JSON list of C-alpha atoms and ligand atoms in Angstrom, two decimals:
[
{"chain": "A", "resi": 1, "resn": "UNK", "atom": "CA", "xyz": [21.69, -27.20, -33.78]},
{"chain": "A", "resi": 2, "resn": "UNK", "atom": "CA", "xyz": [23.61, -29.62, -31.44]},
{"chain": "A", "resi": 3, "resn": "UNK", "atom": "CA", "xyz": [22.08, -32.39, -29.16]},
{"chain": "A", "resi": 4, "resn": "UNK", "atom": "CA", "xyz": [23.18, -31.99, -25.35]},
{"chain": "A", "resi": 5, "resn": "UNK", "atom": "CA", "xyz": [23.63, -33.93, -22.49]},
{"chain": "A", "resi": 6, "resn": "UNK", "atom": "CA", "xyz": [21.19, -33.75, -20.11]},
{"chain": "A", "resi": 7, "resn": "UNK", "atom": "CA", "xyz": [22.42, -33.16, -16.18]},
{"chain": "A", "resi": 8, "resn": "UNK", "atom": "CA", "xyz": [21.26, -35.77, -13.69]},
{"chain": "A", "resi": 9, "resn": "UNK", "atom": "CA", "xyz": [21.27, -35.68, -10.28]},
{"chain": "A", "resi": 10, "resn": "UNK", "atom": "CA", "xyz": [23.21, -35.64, -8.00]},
{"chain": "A", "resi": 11, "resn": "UNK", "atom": "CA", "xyz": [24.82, -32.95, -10.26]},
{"chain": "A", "resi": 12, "resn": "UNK", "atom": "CA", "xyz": [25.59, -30.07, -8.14]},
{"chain": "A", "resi": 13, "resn": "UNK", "atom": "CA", "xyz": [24.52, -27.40, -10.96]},
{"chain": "A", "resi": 14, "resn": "UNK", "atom": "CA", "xyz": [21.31, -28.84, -11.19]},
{"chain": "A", "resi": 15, "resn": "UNK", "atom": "CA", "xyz": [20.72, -26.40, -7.97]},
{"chain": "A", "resi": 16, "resn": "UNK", "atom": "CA", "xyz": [22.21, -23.22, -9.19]},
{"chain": "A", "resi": 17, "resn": "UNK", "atom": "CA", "xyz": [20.04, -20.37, -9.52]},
{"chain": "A", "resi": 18, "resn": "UNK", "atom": "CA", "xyz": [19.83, -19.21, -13.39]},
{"chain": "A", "resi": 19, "resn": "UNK", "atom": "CA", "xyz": [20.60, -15.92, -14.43]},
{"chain": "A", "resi": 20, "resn": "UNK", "atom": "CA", "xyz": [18.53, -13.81, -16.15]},
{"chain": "A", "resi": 21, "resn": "UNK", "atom": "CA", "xyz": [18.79, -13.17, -19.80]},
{"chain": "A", "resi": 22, "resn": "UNK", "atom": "CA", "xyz": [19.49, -9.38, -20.59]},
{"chain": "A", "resi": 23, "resn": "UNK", "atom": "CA", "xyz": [20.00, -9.51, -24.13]},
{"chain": "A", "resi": 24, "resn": "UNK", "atom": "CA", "xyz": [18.29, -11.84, -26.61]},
{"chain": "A", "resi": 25, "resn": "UNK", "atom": "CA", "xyz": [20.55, -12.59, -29.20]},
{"chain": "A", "resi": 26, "resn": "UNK", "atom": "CA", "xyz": [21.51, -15.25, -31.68]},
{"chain": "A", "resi": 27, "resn": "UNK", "atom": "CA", "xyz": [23.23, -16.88, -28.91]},
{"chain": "A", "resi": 28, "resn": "UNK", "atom": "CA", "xyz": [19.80, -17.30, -26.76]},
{"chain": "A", "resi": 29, "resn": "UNK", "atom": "CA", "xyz": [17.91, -18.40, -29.93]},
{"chain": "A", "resi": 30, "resn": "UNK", "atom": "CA", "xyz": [20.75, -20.50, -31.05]},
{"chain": "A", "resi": 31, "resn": "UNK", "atom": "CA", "xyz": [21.03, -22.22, -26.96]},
{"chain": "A", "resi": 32, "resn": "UNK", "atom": "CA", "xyz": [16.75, -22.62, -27.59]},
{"chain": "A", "resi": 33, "resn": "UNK", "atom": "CA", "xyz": [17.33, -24.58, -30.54]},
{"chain": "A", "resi": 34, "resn": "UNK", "atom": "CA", "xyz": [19.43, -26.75, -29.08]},
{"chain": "A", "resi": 35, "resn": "UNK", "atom": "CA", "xyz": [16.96, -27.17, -26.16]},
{"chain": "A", "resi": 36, "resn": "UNK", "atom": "CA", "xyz": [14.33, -28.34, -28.16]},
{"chain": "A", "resi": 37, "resn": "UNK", "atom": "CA", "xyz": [16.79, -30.66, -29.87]},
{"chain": "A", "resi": 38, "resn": "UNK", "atom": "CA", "xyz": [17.54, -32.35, -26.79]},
{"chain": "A", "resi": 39, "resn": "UNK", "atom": "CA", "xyz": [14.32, -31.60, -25.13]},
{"chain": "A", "resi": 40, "resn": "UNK", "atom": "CA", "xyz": [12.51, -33.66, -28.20]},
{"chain": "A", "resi": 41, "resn": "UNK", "atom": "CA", "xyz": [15.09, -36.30, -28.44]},
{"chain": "A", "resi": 42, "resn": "UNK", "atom": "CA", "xyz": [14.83, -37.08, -25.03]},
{"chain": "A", "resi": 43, "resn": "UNK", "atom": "CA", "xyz": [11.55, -37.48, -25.06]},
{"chain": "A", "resi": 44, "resn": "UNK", "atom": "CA", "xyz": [10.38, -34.46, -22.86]},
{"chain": "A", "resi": 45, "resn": "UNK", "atom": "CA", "xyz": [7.47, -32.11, -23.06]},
{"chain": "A", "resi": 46, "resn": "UNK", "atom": "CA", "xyz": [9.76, -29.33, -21.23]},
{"chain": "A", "resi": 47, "resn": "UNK", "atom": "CA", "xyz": [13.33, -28.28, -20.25]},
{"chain": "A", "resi": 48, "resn": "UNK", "atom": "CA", "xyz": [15.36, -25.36, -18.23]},
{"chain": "A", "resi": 49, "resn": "UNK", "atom": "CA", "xyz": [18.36, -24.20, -19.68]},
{"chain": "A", "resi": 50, "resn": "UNK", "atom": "CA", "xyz": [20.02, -25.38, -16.63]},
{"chain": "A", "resi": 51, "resn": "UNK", "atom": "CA", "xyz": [19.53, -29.21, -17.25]},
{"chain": "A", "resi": 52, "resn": "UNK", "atom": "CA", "xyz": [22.01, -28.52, -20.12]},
{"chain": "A", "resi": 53, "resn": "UNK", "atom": "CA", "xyz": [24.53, -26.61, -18.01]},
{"chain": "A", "resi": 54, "resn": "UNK", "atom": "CA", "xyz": [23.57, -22.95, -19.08]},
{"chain": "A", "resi": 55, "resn": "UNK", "atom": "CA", "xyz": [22.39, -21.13, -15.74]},
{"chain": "A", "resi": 56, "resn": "UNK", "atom": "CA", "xyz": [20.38, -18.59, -17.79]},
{"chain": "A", "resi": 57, "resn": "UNK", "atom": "CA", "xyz": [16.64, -18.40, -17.26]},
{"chain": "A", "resi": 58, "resn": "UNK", "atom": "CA", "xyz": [15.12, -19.93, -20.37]},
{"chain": "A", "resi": 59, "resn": "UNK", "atom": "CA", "xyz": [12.72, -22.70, -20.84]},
{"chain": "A", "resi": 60, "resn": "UNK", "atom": "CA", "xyz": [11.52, -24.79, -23.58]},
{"chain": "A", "resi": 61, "resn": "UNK", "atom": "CA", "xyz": [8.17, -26.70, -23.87]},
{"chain": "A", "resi": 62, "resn": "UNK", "atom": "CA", "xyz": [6.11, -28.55, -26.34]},
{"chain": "A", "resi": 63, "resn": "UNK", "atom": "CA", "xyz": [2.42, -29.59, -24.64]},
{"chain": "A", "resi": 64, "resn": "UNK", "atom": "CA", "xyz": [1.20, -31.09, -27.92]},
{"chain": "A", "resi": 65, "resn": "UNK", "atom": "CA", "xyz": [-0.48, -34.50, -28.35]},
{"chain": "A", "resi": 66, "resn": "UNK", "atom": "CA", "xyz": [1.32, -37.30, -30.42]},
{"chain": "A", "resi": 67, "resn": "UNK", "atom": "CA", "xyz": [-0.85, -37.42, -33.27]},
{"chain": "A", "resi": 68, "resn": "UNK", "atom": "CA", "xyz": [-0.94, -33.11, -33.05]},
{"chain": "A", "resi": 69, "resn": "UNK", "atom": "CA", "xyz": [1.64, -30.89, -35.30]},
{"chain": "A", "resi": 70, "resn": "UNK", "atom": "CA", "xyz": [4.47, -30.16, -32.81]},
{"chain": "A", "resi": 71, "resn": "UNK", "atom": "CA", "xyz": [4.14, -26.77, -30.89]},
{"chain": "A", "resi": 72, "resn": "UNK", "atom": "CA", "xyz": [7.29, -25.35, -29.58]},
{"chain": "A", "resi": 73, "resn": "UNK", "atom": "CA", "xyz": [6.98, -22.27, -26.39]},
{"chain": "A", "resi": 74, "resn": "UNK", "atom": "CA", "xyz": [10.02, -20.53, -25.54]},
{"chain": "A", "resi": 75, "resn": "UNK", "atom": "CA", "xyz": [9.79, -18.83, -22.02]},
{"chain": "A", "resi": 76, "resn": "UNK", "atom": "CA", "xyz": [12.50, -16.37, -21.48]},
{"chain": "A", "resi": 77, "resn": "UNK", "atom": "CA", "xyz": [12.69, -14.72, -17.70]},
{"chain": "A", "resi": 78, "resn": "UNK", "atom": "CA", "xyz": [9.31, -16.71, -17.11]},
{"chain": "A", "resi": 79, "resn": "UNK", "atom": "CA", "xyz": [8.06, -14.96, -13.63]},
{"chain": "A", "resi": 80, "resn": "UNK", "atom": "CA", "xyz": [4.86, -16.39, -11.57]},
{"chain": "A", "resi": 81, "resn": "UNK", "atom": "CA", "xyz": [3.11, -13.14, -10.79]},
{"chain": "A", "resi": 82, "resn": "UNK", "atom": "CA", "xyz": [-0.17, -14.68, -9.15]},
{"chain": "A", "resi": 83, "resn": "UNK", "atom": "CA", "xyz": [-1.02, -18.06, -7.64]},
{"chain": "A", "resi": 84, "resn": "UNK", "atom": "CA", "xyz": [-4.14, -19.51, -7.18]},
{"chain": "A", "resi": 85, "resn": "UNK", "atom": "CA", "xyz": [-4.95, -20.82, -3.29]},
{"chain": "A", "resi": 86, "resn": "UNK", "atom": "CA", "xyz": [-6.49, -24.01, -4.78]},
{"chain": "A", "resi": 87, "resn": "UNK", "atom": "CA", "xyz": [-3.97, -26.49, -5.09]},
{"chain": "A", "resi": 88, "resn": "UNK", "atom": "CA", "xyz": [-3.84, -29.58, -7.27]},
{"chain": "A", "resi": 89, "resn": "UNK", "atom": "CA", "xyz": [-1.89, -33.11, -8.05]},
{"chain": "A", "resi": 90, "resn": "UNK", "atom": "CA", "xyz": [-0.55, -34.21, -10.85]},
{"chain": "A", "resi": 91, "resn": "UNK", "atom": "CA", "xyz": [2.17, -37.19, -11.50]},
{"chain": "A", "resi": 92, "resn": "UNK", "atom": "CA", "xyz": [5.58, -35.35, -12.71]},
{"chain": "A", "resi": 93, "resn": "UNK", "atom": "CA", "xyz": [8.63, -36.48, -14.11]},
{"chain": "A", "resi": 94, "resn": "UNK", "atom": "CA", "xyz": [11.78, -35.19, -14.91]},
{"chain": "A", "resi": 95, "resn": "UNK", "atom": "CA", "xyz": [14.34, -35.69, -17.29]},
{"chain": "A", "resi": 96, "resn": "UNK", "atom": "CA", "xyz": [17.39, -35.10, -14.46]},
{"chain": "A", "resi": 97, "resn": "UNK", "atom": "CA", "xyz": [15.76, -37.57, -12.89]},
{"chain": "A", "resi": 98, "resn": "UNK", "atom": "CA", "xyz": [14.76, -40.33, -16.03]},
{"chain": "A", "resi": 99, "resn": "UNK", "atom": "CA", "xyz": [12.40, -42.86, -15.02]},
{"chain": "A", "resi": 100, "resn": "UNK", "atom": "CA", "xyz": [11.12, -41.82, -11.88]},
{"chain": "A", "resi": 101, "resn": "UNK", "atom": "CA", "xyz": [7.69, -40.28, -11.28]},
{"chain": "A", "resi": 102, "resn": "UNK", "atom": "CA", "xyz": [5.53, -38.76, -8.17]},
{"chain": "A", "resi": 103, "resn": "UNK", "atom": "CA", "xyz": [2.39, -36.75, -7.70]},
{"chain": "A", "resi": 104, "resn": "UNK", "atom": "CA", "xyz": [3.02, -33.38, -6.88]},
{"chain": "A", "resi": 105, "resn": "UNK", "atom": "CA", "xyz": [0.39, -30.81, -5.38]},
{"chain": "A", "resi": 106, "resn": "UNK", "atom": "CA", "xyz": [1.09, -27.01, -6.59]},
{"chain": "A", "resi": 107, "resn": "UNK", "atom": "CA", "xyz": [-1.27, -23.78, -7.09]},
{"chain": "A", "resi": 108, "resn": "UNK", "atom": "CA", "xyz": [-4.38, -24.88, -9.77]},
{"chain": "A", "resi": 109, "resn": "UNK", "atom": "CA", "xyz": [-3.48, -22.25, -11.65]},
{"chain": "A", "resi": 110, "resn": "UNK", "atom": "CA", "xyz": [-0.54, -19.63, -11.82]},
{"chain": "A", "resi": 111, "resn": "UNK", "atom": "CA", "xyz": [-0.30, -16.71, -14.00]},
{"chain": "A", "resi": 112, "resn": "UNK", "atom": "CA", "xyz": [2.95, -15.78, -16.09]},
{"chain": "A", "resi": 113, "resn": "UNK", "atom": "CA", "xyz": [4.76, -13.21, -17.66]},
{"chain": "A", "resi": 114, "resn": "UNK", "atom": "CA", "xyz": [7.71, -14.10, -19.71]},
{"chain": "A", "resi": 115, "resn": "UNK", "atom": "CA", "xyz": [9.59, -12.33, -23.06]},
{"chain": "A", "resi": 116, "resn": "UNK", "atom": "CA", "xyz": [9.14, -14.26, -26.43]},
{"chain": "A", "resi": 117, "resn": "UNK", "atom": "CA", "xyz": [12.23, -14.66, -28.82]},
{"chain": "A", "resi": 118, "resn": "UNK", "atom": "CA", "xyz": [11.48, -11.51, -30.22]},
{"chain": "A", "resi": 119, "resn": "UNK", "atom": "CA", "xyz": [11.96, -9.81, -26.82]},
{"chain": "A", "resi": 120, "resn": "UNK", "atom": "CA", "xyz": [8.00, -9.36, -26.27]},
{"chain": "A", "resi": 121, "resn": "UNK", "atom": "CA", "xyz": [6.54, -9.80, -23.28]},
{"chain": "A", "resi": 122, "resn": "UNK", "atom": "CA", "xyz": [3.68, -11.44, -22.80]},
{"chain": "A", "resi": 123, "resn": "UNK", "atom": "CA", "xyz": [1.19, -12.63, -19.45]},
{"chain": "A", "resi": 124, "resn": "UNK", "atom": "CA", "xyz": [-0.51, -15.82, -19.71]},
{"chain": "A", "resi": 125, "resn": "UNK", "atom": "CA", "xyz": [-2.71, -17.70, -17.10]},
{"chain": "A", "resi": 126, "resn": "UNK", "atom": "CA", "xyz": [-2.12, -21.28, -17.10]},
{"chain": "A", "resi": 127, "resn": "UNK", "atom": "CA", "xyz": [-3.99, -24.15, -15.78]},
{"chain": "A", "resi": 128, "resn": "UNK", "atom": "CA", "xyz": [-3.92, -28.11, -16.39]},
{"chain": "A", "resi": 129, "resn": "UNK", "atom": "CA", "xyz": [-0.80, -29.22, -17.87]},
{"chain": "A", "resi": 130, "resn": "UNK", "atom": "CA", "xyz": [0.94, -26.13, -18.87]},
{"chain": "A", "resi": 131, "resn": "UNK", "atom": "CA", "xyz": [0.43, -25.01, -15.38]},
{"chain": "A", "resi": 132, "resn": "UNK", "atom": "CA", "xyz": [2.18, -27.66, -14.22]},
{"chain": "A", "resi": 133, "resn": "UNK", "atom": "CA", "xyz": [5.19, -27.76, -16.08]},
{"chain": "A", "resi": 134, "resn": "UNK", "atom": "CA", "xyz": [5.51, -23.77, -16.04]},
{"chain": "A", "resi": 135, "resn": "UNK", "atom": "CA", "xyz": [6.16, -24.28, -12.38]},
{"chain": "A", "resi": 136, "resn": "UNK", "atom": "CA", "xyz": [8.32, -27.53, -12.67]},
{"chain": "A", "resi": 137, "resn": "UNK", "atom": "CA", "xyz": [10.61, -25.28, -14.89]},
{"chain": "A", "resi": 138, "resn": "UNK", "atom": "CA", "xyz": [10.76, -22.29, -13.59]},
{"chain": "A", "resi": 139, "resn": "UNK", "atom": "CA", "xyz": [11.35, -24.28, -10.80]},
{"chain": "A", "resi": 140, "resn": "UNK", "atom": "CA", "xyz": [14.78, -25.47, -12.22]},
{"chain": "A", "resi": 141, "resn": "UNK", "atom": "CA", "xyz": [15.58, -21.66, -12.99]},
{"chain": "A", "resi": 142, "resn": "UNK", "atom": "CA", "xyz": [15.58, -21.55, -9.41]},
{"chain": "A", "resi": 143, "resn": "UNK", "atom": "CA", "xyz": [17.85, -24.30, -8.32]},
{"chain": "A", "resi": 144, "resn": "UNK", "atom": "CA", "xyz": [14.70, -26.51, -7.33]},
{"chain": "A", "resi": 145, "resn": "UNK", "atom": "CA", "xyz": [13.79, -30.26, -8.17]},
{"chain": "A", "resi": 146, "resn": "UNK", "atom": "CA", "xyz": [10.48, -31.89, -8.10]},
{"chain": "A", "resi": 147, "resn": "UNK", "atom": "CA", "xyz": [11.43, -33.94, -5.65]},
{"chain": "A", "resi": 148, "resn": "UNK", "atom": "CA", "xyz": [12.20, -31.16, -3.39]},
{"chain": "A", "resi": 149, "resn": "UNK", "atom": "CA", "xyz": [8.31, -30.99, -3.14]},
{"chain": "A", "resi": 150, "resn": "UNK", "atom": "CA", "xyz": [7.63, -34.73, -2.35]},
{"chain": "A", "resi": 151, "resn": "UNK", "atom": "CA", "xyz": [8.02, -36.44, 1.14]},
{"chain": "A", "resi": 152, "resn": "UNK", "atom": "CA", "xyz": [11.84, -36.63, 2.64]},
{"chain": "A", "resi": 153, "resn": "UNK", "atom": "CA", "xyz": [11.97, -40.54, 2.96]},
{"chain": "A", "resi": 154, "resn": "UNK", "atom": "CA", "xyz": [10.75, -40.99, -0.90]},
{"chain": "A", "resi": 155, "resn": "UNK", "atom": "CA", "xyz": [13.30, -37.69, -1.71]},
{"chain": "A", "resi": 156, "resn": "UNK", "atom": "CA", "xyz": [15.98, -39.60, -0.09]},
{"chain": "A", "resi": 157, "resn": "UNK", "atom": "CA", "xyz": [15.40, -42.72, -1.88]},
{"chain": "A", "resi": 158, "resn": "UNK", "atom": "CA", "xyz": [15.91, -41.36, -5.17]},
{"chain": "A", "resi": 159, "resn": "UNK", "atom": "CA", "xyz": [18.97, -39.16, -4.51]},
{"chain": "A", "resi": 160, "resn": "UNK", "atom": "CA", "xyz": [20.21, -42.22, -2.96]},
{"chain": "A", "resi": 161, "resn": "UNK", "atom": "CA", "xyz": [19.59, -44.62, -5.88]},
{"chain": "A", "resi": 162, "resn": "UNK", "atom": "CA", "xyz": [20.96, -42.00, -8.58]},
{"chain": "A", "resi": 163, "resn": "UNK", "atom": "CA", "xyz": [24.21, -41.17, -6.38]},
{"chain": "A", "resi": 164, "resn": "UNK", "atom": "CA", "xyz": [25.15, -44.73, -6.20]},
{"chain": "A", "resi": 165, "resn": "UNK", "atom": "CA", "xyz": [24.57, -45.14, -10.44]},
{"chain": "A", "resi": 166, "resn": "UNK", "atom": "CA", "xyz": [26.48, -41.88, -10.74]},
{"chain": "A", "resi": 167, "resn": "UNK", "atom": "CA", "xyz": [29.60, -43.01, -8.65]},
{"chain": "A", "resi": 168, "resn": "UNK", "atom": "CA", "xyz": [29.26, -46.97, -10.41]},
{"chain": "A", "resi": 169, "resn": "UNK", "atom": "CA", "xyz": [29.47, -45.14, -14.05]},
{"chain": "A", "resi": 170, "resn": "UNK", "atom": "CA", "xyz": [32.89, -43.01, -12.79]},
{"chain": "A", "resi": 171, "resn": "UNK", "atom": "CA", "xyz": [34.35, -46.10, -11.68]},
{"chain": "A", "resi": 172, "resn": "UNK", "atom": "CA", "xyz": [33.99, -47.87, -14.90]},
{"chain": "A", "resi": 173, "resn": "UNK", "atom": "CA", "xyz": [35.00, -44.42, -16.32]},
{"chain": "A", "resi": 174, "resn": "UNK", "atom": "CA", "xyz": [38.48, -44.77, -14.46]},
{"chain": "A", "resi": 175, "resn": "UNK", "atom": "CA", "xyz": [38.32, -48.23, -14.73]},
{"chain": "A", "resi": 176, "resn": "UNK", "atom": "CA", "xyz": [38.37, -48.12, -18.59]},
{"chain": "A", "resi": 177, "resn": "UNK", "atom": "CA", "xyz": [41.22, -45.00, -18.61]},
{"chain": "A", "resi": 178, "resn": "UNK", "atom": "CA", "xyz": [43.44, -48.00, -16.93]},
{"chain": "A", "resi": 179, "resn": "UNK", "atom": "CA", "xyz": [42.80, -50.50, -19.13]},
{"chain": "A", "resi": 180, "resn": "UNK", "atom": "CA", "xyz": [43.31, -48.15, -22.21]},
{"chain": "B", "resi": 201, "resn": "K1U", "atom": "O1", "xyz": [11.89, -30.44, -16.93]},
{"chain": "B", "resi": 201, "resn": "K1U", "atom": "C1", "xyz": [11.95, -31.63, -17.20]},
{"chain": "B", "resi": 201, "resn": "K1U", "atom": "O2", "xyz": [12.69, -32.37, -16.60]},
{"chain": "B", "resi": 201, "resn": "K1U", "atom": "C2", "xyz": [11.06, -32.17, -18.29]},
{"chain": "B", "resi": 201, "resn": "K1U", "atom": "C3", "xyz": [9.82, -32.88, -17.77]},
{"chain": "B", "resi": 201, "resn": "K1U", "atom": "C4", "xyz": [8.68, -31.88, -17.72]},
{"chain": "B", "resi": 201, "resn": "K1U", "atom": "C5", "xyz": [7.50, -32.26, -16.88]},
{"chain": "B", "resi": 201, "resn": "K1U", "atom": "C6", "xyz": [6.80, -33.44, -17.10]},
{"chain": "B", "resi": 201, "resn": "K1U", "atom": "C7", "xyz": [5.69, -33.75, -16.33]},
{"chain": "B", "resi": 201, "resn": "K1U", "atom": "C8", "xyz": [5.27, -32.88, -15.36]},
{"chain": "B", "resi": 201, "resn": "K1U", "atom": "C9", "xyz": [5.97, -31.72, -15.14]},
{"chain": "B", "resi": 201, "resn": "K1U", "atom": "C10", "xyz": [7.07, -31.40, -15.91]},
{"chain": "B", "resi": 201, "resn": "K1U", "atom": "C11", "xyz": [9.51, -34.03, -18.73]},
{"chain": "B", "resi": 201, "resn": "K1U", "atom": "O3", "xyz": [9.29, -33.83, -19.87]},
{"chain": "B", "resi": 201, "resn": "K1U", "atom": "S1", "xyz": [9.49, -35.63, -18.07]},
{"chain": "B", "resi": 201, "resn": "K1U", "atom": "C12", "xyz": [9.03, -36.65, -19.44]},
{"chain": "B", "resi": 201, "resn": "K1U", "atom": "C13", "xyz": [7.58, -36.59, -19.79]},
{"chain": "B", "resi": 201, "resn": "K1U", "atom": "O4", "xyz": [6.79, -36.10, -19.02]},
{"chain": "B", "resi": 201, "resn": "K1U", "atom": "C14", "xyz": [7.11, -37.14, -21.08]},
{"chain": "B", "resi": 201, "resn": "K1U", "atom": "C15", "xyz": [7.94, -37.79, -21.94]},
{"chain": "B", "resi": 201, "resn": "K1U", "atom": "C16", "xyz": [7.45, -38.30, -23.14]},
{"chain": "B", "resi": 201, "resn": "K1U", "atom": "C17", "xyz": [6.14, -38.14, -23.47]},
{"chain": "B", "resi": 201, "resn": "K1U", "atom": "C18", "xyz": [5.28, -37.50, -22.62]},
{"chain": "B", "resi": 201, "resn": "K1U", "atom": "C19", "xyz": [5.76, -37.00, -21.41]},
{"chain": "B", "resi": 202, "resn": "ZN", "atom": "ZN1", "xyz": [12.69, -31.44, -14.55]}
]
């Protein structure tokens, strides 16, 4: 198991489009347990491959409570195959994006099919919470950000503020190559 770095925006491969998975092998359960690694050390309740630099579509999540025994979901390929027409808001954050949180209207309820670890595939309908985050990370497998679904002004804001944090840390990057 190995802890990654988590991309941030304005990181270009934070909009790729992930590939699908065609095999699963040790190397897809090996890359999951090093999702939930970082995914838990974070703290995060879910993450896309993607956010760790692997364009492959496969997404971690753990929607237990604090004082509940931990209960990891691995979504490989997840697919939304039906969307409600009632729509809902909830607050979301996002660990590309640490510290920074908006409400976010999507479909009330989505339904899913996805393979397990063992290769089995499964359909789920999801609602509340796990709703929610099933569409904020599939949305990642798709090269799209929360923020991509909140006004342009506030949208702007943010890639703004995390450009200008991202170009400060690579100037004390260089800065510190001098000195050395
Ligand atoms: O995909 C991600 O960036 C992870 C993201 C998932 C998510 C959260 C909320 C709504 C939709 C999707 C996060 O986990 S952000 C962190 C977070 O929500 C959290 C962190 C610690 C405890 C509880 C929640
Ligand atoms: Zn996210």
């Amino acid at each position: 198991m190995a802890l990654r770095d988590i991309l941030k925006i304005p990181d270009k491969r934070l909009r790729l489009v992930s590939e699908p998975v065609m095999r699963i092998d040790a190397g897809i359960r090996a890359l999951a347990e090093d999702m939930f690694e970082t995914m838990y050390d974070a703290p995060g309740i879910g993450l896309a491959a993607i956010q760790i630099g692997v364009a492959k579509r496969v997404v971690v999540m753990d929607l237990s409570k604090k004082d509940e025994a931990q209960a990891p979901q691995v979504f490989v390929n997840p697919e939304i195959t039906w969307r409600s027409e009632e729509l809902s808001t909830h607050e979301e954050g996002c660990l590309s994006i640490p510290e920074y949180y908006e409400e976010v209207e999507r479909p009330q309820r989505i339904k899913v099919k996805y393979l397990d670890l063992d290769g089995k595939t499964h359909e789920i309908e999801a609602d509340g919470l796990l709703a929610t985050c099933l569409q904020h990370e599939i949305d990642h497998t798709n090269g799209v950000l929360f923020i991509d679904h909140i006004s342009k002004l506030k949208r702007d804001r943010v890639v703004k503020k995390f450009t200008k944090a991202a170009k400060a840390e690579k100037a004390e990057k260089t800065a510190k190559k001098v000195e050395a």
